[in-house]
Short mmCIF file of C-alpha atoms and ligand atoms in Angstrom, two decimals:
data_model
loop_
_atom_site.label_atom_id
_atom_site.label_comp_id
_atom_site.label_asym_id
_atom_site.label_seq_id
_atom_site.Cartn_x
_atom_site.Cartn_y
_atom_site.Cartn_z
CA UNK A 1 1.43 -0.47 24.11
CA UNK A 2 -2.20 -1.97 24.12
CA UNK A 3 -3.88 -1.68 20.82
CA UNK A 4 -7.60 -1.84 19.94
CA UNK A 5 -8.53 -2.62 15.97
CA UNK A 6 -10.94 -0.23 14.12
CA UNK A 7 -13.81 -2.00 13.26
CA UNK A 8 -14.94 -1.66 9.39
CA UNK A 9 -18.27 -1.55 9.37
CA UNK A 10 -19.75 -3.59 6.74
CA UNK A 11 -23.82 -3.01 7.09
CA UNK A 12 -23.51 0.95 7.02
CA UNK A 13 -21.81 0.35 3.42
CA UNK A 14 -24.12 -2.36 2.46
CA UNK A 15 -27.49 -0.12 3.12
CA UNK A 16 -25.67 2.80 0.90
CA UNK A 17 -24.69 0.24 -2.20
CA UNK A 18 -28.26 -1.69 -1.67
CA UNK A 19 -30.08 2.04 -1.56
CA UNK A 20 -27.96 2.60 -5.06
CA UNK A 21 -29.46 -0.30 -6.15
CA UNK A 22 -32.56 0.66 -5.59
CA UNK A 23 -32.71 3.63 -7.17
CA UNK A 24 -31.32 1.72 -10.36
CA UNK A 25 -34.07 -0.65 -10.40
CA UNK A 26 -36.57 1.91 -9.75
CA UNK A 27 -34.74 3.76 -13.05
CA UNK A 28 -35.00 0.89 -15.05
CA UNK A 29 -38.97 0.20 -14.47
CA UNK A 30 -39.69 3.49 -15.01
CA UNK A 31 -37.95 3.50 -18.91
CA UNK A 32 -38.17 -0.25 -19.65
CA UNK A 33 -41.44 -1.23 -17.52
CA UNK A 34 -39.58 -4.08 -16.83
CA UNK A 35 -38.23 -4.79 -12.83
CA UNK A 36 -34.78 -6.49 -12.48
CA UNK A 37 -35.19 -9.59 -11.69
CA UNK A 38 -32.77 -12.39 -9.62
CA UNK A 39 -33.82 -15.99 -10.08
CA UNK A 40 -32.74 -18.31 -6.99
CA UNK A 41 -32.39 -22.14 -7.40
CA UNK A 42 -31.96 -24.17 -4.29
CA UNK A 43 -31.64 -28.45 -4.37
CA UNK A 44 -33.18 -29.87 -0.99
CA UNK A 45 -33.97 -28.32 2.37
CA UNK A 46 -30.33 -27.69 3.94
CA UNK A 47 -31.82 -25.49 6.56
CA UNK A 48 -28.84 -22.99 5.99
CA UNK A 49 -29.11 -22.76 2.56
CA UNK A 50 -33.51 -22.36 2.94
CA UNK A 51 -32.58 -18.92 5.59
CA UNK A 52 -29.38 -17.86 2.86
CA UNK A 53 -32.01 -18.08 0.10
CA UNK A 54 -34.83 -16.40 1.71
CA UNK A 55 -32.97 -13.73 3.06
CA UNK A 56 -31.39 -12.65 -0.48
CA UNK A 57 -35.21 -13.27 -2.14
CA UNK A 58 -36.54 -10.66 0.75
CA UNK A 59 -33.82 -8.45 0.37
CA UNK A 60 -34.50 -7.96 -3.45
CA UNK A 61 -38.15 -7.55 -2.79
CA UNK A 62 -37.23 -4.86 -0.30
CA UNK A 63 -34.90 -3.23 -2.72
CA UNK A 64 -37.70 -3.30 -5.82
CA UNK A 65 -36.27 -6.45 -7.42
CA UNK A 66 -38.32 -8.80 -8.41
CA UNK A 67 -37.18 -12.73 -7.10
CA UNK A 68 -37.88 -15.84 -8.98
CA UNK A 69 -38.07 -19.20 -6.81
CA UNK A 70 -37.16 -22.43 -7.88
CA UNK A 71 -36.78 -25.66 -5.50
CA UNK A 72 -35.70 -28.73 -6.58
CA UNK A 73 -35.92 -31.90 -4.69
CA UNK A 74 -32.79 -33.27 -3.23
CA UNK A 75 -32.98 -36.22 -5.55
CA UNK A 76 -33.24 -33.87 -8.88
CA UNK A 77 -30.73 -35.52 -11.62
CA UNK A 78 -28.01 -33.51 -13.08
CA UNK A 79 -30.01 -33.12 -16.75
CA UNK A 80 -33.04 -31.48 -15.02
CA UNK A 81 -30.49 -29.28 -13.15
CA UNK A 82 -28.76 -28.06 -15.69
CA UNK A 83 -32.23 -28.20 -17.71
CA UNK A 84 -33.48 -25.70 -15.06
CA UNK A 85 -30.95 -23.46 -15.39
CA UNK A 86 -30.65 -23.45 -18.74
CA UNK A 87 -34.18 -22.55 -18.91
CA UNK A 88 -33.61 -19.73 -16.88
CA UNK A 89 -30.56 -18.58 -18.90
CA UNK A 90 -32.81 -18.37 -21.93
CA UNK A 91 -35.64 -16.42 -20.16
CA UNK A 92 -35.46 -12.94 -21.29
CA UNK A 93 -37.59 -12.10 -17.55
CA UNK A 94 -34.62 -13.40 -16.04
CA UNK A 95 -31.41 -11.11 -15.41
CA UNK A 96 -29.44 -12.69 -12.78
CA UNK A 97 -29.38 -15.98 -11.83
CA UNK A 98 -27.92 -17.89 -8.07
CA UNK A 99 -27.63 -21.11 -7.50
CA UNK A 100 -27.07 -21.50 -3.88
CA UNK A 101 -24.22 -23.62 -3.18
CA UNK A 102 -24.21 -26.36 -2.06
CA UNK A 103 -25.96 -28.93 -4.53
CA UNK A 104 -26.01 -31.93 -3.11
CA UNK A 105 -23.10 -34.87 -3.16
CA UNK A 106 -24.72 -36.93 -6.35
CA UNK A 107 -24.37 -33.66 -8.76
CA UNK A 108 -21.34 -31.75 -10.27
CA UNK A 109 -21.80 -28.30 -9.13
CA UNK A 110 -19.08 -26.81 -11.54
CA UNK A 111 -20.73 -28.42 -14.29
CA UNK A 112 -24.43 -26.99 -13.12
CA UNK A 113 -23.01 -23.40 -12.79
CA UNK A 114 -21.10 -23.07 -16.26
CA UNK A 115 -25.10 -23.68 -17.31
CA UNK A 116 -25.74 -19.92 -16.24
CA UNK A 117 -25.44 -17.50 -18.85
CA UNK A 118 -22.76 -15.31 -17.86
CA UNK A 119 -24.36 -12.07 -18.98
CA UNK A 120 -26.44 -13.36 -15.90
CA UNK A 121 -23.79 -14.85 -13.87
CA UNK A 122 -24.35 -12.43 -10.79
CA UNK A 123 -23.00 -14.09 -8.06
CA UNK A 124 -19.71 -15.00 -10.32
CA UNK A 125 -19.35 -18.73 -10.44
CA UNK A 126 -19.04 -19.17 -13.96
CA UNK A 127 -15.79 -20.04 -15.26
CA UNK A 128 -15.74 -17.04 -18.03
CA UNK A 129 -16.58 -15.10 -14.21
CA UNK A 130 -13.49 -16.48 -13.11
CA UNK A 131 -11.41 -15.41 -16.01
CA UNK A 132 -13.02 -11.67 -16.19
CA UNK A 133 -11.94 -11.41 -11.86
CA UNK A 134 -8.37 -12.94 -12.58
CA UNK A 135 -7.57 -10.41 -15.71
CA UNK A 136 -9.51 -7.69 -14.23
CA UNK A 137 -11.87 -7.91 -16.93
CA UNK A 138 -15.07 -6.58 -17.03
CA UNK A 139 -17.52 -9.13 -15.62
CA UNK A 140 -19.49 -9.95 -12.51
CA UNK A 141 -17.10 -10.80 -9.10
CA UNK A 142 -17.97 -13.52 -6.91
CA UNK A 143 -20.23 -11.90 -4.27
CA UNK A 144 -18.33 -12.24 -1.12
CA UNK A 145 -15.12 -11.38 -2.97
CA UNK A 146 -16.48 -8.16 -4.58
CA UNK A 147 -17.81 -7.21 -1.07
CA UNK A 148 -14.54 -7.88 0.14
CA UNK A 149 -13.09 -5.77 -2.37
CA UNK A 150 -15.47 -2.90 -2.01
CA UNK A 151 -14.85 -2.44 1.76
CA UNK A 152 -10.90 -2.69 1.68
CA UNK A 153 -11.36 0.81 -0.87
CA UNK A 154 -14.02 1.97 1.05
CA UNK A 155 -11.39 2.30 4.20
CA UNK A 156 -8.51 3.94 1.63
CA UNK A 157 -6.88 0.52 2.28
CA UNK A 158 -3.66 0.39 0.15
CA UNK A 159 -3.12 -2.80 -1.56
CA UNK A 160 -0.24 -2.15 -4.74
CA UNK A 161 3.23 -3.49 -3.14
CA UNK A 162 1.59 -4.90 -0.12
CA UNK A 163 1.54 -8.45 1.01
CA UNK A 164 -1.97 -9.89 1.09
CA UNK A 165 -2.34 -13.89 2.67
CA UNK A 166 -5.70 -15.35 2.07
CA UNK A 167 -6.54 -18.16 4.40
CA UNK A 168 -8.84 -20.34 2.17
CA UNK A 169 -8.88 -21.49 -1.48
CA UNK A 170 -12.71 -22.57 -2.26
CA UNK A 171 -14.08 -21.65 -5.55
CA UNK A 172 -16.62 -19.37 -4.06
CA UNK A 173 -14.46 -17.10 -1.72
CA UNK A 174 -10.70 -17.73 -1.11
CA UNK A 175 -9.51 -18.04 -4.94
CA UNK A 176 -11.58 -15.40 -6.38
CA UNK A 177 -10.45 -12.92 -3.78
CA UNK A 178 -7.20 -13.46 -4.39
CA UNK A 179 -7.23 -13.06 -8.04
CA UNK A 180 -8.98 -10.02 -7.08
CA UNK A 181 -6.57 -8.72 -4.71
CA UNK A 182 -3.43 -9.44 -7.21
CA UNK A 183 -5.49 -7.60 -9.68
CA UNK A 184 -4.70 -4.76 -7.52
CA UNK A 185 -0.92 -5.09 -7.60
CA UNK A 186 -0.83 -6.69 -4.05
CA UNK A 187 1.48 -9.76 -3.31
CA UNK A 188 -0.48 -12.71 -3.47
CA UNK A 189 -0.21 -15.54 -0.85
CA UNK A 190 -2.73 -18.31 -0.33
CA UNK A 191 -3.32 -20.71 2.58
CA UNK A 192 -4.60 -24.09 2.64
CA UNK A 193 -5.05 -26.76 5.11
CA UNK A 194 -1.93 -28.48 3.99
CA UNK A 195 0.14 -25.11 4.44
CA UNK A 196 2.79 -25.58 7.02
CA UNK A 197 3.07 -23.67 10.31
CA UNK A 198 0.56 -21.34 9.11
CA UNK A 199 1.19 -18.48 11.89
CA UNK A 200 4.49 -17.85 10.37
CA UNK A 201 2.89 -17.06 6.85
CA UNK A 202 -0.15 -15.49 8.06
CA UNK A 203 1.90 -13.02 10.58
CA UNK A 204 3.57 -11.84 7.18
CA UNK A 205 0.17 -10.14 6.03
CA UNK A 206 -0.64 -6.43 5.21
CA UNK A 207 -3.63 -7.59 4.64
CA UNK A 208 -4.72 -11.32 5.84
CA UNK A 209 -8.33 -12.13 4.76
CA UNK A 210 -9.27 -15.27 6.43
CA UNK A 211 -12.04 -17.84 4.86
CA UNK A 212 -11.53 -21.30 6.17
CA UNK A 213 -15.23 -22.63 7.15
CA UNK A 214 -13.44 -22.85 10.93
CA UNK A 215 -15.30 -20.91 13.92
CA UNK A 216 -12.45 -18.73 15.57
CA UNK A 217 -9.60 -20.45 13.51
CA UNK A 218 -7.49 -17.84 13.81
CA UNK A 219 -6.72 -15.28 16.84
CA UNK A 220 -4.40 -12.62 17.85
CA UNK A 221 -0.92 -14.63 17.43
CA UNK A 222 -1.70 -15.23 13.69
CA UNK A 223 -1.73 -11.28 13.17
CA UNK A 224 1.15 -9.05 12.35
CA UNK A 225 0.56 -5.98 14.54
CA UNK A 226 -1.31 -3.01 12.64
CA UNK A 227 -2.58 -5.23 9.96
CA UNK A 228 -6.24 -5.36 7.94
CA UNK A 229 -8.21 -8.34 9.10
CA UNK A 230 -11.57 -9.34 6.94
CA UNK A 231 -12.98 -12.19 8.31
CA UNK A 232 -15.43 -13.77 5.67
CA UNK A 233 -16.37 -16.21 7.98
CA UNK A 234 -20.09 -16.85 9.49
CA UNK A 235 -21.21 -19.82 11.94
CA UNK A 236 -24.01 -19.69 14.11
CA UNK A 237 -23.95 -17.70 17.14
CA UNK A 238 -22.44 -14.78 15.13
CA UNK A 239 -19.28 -16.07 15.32
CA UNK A 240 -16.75 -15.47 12.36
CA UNK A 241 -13.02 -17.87 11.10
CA UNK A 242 -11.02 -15.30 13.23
CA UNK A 243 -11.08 -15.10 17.21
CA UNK A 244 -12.64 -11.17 17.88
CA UNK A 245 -11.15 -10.28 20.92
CA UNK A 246 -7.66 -11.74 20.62
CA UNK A 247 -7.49 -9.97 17.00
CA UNK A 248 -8.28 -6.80 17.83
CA UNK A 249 -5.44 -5.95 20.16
CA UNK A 250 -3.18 -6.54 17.74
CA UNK A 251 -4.86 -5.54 13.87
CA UNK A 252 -5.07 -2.11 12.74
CA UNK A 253 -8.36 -2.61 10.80
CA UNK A 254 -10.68 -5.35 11.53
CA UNK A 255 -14.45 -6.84 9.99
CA UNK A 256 -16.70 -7.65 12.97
CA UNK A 257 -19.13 -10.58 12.44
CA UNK A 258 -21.85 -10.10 12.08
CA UNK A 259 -22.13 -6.64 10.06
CA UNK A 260 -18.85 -6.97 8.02
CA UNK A 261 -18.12 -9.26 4.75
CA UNK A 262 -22.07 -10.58 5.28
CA UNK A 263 -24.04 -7.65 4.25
CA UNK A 264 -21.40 -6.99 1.98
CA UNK A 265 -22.00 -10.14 -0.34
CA UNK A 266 -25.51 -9.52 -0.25
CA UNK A 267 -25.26 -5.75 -1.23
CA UNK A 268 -22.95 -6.93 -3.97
CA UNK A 269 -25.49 -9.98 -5.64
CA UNK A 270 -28.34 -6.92 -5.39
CA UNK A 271 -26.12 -4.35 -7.08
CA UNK A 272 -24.59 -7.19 -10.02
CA UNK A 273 -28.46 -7.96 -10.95
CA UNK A 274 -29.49 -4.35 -11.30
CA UNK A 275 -26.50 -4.32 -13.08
CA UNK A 276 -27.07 -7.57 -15.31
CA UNK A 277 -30.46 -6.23 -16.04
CA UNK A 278 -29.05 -2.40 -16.82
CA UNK A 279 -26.87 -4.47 -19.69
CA UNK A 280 -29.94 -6.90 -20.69
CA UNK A 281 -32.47 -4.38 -21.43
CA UNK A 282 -30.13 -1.64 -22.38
CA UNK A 283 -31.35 0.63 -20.04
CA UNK A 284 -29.09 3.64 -18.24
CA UNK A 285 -25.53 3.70 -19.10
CA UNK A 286 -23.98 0.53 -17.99
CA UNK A 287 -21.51 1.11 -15.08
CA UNK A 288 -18.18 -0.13 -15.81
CA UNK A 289 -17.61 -3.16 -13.56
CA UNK A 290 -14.88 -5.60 -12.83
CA UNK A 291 -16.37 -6.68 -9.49
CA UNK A 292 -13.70 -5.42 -7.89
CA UNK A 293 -15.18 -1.83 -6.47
P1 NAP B 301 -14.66 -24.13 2.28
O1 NAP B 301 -15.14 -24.41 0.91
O2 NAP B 301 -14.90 -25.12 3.38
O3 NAP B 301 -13.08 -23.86 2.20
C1 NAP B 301 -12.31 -23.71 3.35
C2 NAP B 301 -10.88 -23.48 2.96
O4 NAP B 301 -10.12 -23.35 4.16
C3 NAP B 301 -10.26 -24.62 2.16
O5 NAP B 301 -9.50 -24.09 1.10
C4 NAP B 301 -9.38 -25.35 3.18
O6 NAP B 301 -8.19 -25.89 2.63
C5 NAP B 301 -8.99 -24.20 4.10
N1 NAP B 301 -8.68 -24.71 5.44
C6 NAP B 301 -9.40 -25.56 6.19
N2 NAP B 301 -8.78 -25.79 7.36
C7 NAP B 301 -7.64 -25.08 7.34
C8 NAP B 301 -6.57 -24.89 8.25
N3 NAP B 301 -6.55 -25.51 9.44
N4 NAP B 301 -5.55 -24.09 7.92
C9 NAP B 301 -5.56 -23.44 6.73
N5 NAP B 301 -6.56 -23.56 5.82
C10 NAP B 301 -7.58 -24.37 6.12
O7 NAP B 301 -15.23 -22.76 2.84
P2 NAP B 301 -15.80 -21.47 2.03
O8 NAP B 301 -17.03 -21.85 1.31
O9 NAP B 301 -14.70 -20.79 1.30
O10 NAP B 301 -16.21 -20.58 3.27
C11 NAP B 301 -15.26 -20.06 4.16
C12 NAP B 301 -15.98 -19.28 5.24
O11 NAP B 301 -16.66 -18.19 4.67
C13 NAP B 301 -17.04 -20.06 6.00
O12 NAP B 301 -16.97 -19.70 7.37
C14 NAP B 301 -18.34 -19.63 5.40
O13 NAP B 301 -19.41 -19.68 6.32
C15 NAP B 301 -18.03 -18.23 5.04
N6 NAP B 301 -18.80 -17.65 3.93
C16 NAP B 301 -19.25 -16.39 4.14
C17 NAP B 301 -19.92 -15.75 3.13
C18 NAP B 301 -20.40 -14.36 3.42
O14 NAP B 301 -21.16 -13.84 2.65
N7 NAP B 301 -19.96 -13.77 4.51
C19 NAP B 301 -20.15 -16.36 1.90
C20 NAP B 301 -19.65 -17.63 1.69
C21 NAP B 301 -18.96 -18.27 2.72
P3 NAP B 301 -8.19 -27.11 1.54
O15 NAP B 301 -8.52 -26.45 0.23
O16 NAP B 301 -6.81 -27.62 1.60
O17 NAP B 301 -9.24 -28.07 1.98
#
């Protein structure tokens, strides 16, 4: 029998949770006279990371947020690094803060992150982050993660009892979503490149969620018939860590790229600040949040 994935639609979700997020913001400037605002911090001109960072600065302008820019040579040291976010941390104008990743070889980027504040820790790097996502604390989720998270409920997807394989164990995305998933009561398996004859473990999934930094590293074979598929992936050309075509004859619920995980993680940073600055100014009644939907 031939059989043709749904697609889960990640931007229709996105526009509702960034509309949300509006209307917070607009909330909180209206009783505070203060706007949310997300400070980015970018090290050198990776052309990647300039269109990541300008798309999530435009996105909370559009949204009523208020973005703060700063850019830091490529040759910054670590002590004016962590001096610049630090001074951000302590800036009461300041409610979320996003250092895009990567830094730059010569720095330690784990050390420059636990610098954010993690009241303001919106995009969830911080190790106390980590902590809140693994014990399902409350606290801000990594943003790709949380995304992920908030489209697997959004399609009823059931995740207590079921066997979840993440493909991917970086700090930003494959750990943190796994924590997150377990959270949930699912089975737990992670992936790595040294994992052996990864088809046979992957073909095992409920639910496989696939973040290697691979273009079309995965296809159809790796997929147990009937089973969810997010593909976090993004590489140029719109073209995601999992192989389209192949995967959707045989998944039962797949992410397309683009307009699946993407707008997702940006949806999520936008609705963590409004968040951040709900907590920070004491405005509205905080929403209870583990990240996690
Ligand atoms: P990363 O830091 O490069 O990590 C890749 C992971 O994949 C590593 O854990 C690596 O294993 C594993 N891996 C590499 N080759 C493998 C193989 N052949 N078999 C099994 N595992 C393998 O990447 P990342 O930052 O997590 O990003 C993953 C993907 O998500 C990228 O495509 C990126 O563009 C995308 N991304 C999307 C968003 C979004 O908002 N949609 C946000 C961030 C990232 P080792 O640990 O053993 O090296």
């Amino acid at each position: 029998m031939s059989r043709t994935a749904r697609v889960m639609d990640g931007s229709d979700l996105a526009r509702r949770m960034v509309e949300r997020a509006a209307e917070r913001a607009a909330e909180i400037s209206r009783r505070t006279g203060q706007r949310p605002c997300l400070a980015t911090v970018l090290v050198g001109e990776d052309p990647a990371s300039v269109t990541y960072v300008r798309m999530k600065r435009n996105r909370c302008e559009r949204a009523g947020l208020r973005s703060r820019h700063v850019a830091l040579p490529a040759s910054v040291t670590q002590a004016e690094l962590i001096g610049a976010i630090t001074s951000l941390s302590r800036d009461p104008d300041v409610h979320g803060i996003l250092l895009q990743h990567p830094v730059g070889p010569h720095l330690d980027e784990r050390a420059t992150f636990e610098a954010i504040a993690p009241e303001k820790d919106v995009d969830g790097v911080t190790t106390h982050s980590f902590a809140a996502m693994s014990f399902g604390l409350d606290g801000f989720a990594s943003c790709a993660p949380g995304g992920i998270m908030r489209l697997l409920e959004h399609h009823d997807v059931e995740l207590a009892g079921r066997r979840a394989v993440v493909v991917g164990r970086s700090a930003i995305l494959g750990k943190p979503v796994g924590m997150l998933l377990l959270a949930r009561d699912a089975t737990v398996t992670y992936c790595h490149s040294r994992t052996a004859d990864l088809p046979s473990v992957t073909r095992e999934a409920d639910v496989l969620i696939v973040a290697v930094g691979r273009p079309r590293a995965l296809h159809g074979d790796h997929i147990r018939p009937g089973a969810v598929v997010i593909d976090a992936g993004y590489h140029p050309g719109n073209v995601g860590d999992v192989d389209f075509d192949s995967a959707r004859r045989r998944a039962g619920l797949l992410t397309p790229v683009p307009g699946g995980v993407g707008p997702m993680t940006i949806a999520t940073l936008l609705t963590q600040t409004v968040e951040a600055a709900a907590r920070q100014l004491g405005a509205l009644g905080a929403e209870a949040y583990t990240g996690a939907g």
